[in-house]
Short mmCIF file of C-alpha atoms and ligand atoms in Angstrom, two decimals:
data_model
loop_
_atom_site.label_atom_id
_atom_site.label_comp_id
_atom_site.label_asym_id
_atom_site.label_seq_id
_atom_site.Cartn_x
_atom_site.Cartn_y
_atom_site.Cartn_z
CA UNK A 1 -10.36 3.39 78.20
CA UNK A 2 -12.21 1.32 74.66
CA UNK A 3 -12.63 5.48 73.64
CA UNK A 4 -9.04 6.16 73.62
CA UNK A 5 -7.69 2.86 72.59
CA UNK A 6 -9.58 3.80 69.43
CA UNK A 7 -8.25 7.18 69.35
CA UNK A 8 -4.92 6.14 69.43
CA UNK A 9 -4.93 3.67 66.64
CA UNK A 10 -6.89 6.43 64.60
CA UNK A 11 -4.23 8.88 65.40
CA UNK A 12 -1.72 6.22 64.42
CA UNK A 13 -3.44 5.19 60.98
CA UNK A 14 -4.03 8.85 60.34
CA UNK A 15 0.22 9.31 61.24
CA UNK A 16 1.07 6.36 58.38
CA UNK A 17 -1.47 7.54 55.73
CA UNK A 18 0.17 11.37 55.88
CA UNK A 19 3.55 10.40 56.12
CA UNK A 20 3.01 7.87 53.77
CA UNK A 21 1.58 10.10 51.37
CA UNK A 22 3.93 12.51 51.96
CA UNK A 23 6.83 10.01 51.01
CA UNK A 24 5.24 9.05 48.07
CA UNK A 25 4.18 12.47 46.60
CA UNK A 26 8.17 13.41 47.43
CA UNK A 27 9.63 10.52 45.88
CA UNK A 28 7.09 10.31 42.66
CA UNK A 29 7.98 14.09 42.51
CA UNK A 30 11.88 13.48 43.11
CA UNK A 31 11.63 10.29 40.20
CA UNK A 32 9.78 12.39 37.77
CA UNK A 33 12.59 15.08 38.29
CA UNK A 34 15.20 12.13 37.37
CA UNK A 35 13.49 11.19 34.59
CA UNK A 36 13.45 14.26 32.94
CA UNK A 37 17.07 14.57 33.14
CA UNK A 38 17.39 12.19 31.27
CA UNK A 39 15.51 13.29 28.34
CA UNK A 40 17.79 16.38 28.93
CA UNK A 41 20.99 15.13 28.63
CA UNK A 42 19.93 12.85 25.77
CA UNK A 43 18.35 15.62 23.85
CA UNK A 44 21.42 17.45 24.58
CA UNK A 45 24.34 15.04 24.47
CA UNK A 46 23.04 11.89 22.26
CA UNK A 47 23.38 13.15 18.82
CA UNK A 48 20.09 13.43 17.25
CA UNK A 49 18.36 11.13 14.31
CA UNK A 50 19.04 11.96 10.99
CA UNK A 51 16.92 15.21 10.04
CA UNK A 52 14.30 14.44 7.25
CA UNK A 53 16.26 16.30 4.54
CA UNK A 54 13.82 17.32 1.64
CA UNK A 55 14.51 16.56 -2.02
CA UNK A 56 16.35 19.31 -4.32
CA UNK A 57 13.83 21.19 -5.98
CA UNK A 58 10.96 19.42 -3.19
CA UNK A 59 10.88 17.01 -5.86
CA UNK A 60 8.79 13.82 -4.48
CA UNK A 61 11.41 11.44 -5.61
CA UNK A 62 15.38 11.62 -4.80
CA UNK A 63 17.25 11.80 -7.97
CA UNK A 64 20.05 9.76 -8.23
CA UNK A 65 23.89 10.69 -8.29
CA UNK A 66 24.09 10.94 -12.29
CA UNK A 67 21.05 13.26 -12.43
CA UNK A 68 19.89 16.68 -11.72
CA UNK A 69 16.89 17.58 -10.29
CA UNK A 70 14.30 20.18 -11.32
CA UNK A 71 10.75 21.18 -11.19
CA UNK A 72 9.03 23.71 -13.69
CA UNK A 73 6.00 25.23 -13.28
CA UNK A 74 3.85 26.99 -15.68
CA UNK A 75 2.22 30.65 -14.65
CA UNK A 76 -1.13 30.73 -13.52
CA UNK A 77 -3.54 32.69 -15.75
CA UNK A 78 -1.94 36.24 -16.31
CA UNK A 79 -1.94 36.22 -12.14
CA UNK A 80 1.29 34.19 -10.71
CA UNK A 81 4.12 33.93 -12.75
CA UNK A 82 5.73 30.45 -13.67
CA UNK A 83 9.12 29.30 -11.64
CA UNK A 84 12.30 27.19 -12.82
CA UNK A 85 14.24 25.06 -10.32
CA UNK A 86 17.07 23.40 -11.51
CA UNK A 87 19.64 20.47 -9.11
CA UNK A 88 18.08 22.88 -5.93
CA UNK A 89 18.33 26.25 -6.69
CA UNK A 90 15.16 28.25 -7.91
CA UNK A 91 16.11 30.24 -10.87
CA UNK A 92 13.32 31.77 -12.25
CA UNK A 93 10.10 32.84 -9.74
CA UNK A 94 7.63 35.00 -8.93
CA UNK A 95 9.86 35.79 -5.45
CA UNK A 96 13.07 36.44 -7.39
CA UNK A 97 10.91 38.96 -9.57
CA UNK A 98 12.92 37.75 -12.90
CA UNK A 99 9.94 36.47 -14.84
CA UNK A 100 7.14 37.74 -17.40
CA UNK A 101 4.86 37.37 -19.45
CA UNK A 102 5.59 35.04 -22.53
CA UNK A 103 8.80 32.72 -22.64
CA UNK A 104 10.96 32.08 -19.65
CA UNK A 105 13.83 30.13 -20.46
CA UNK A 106 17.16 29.08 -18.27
CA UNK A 107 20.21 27.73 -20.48
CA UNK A 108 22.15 26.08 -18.06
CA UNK A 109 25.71 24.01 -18.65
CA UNK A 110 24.56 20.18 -19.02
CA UNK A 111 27.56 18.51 -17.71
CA UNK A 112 28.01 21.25 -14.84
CA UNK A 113 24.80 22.41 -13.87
CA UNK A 114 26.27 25.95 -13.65
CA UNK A 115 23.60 28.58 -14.70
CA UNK A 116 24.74 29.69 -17.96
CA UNK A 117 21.88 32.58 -18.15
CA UNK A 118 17.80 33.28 -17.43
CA UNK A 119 15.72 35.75 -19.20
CA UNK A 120 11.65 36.21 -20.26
CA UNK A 121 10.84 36.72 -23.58
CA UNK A 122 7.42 38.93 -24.23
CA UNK A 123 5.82 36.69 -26.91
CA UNK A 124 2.99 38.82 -27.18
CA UNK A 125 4.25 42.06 -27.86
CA UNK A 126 7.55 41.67 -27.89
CA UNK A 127 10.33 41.33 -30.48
CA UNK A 128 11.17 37.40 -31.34
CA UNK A 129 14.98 38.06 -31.90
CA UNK A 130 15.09 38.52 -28.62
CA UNK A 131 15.12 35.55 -28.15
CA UNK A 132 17.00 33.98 -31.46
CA UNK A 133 19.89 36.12 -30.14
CA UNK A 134 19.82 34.76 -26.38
CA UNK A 135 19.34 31.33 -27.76
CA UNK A 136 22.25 31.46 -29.67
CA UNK A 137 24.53 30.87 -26.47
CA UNK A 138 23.03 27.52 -26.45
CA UNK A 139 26.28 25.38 -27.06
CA UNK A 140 25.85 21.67 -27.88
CA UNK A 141 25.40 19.87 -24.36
CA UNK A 142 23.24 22.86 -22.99
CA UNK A 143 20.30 21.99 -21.26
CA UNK A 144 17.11 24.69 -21.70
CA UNK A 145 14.33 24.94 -19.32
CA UNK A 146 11.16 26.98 -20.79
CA UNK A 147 8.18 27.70 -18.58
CA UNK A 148 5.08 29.75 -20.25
CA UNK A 149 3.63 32.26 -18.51
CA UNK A 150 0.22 33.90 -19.76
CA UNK A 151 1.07 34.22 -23.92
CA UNK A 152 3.70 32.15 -25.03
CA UNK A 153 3.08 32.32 -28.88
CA UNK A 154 1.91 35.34 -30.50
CA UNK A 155 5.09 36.14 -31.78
CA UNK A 156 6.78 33.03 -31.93
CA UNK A 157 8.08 32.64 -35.54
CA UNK A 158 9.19 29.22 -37.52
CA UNK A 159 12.70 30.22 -36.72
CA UNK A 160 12.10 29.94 -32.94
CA UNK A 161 9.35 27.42 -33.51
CA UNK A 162 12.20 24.97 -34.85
CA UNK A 163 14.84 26.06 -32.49
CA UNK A 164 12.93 24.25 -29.65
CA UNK A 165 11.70 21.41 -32.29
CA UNK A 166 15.73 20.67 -32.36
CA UNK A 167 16.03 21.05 -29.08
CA UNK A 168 13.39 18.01 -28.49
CA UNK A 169 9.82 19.66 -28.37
CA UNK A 170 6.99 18.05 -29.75
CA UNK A 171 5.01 21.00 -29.54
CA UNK A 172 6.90 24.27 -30.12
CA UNK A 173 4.96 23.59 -33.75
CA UNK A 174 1.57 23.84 -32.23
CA UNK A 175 2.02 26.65 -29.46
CA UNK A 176 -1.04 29.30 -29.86
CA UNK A 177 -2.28 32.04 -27.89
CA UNK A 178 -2.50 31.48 -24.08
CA UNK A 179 -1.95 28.00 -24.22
CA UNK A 180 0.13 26.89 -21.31
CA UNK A 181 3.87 25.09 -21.83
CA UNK A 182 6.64 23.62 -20.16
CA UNK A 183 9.71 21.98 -21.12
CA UNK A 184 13.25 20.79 -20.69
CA UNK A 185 15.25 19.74 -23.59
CA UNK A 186 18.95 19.91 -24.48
CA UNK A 187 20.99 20.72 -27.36
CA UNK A 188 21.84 18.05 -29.42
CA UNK A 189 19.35 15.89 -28.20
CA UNK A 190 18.89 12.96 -30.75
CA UNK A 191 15.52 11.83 -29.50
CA UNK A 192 12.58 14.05 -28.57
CA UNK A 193 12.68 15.02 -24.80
CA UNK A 194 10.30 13.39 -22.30
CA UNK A 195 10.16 16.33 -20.03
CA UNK A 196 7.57 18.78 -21.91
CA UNK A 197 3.99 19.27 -21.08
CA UNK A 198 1.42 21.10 -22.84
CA UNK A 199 -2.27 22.32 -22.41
CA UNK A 200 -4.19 24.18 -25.20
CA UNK A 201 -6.03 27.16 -24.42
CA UNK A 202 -9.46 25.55 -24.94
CA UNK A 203 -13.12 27.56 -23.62
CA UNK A 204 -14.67 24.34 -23.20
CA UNK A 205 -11.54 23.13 -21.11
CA UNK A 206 -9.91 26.09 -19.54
CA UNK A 207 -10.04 25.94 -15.64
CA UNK A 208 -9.72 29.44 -15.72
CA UNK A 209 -11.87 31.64 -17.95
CA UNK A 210 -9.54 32.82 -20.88
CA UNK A 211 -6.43 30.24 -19.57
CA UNK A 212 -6.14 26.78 -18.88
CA UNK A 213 -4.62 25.11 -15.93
CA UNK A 214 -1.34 25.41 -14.36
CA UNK A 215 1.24 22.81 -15.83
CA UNK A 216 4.05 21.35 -12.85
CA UNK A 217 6.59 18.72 -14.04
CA UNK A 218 9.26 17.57 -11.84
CA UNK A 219 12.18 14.82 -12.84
CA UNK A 220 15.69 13.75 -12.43
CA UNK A 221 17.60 14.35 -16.51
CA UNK A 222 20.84 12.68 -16.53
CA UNK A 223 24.06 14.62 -16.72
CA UNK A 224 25.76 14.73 -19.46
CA UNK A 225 29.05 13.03 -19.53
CA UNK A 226 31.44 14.51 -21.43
C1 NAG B 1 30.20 23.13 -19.28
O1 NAG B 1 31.26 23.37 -18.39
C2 NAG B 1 32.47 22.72 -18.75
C3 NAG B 1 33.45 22.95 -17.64
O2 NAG B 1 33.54 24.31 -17.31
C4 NAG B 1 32.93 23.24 -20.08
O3 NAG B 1 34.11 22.58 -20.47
C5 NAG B 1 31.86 23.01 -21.13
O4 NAG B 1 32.22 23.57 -22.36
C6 NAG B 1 30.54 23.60 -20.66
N1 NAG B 1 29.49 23.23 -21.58
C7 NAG B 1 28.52 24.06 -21.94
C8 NAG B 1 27.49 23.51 -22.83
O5 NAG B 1 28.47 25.20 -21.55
#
């Protein structure tokens, strides 16, 4: 009689703890279900949080309203060509296969920032009124964009030499063999620009053997208001 008095409570226990965690695998189950619902409908009806949007030219800073953005690069060596971007749109890469060896340069309308027109200029065994006759579309209030890639001075003359000096270089006087140099300066520019960088071709210095390192200059240059 004691034996199945304890049977039956056993049986009983055994009854709850199934049914029990039967209930609570079902309803755990049935509540994860709702709660996934929920992240449904709000990742599909709630509208969703601002995208990160990245910076014109993936320029670290934003520029603001009265400015364009751009980022030149220098070329690497005589290995990876330079690239021009100018207020988000690249202009001048390796990927658009429009650049060379020697002067790349982007005239491009100051107040606008319509493309007025790209093209590389062989400085090493080229011919220099090449580029004296594509420069001469610079109109006052164009802005130029120059990015060196490999030699940007064999054949540079004091003509072209002071065609950049006017346009705000500081070193267009100095540029030798191989060294690296890139710039943005405008014409009619009163002052000397403070977008140009510059790195001599130096042994001691070079990072790579007969080239020194890659030059990358990002900014925000105000538009010009006409
Ligand atoms: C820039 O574009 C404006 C409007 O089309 C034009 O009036 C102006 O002459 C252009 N400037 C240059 C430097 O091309």
């Amino acid at each position: 009689m004691r034996a199945t008095g304890v049977l039956r409570i056993l049986v009983a226990l055994f009854t709850i703890a199934t049914t029990w965690l039967f209930a609570s695998t079902y309803f755990s189950h049935t509540g994860m279900k709702s709660i996934n619902v929920k992240k449904w409908l709000r990742s599909h009806i709630e509208p969703k949080q601002t995208p990160i949007t990245q910076n014109k030219c993936s320029n670290r800073r934003l520029c603001p309203e009265h400015t364009f953005a751009f980022r030149i690069v220098s070329g690497a060596a005589n290995v990876v060509g330079p690239s021009i971007c100018f207020d988000g749109n690249v202009l001048m890469s390796n990927v658009k296969n429009n650049v060379g060896r020697g002067l790349n340069v982007a005239l491009v309308n100051g107040t606008t920032g319509q493309l007025i027109k790209i093209d590389s200029f062989d400085m090493y065994s080229g011919d220099v009124n090449n580029l004296l006759n594509f420069m001469k579309a610079a109109d006052q209030g164009t802005l130029v964009l120059v990015a060196s890639y490999d030699d940007p001075a064999t054949k540079l003359n004091d003509e072209a030499r002071k065609l950049f000096t006017d346009l705000g270089s500081s070193h267009a006087s100095d540029l030798a063999f191989r060294d690296n140099w890139i710039f943005l300066g405008g014409k009619g520019l009163k002052h000397k620009s403070p977008f140009e960088q510059y790195l001599k071709n130096n042994e001691k210095t070079n990072k790579y053997d007969g080239w020194p390192e890659v030059l990358e200059m990002e900014g925000c240059v105000p538009k010009k208001i006409e």
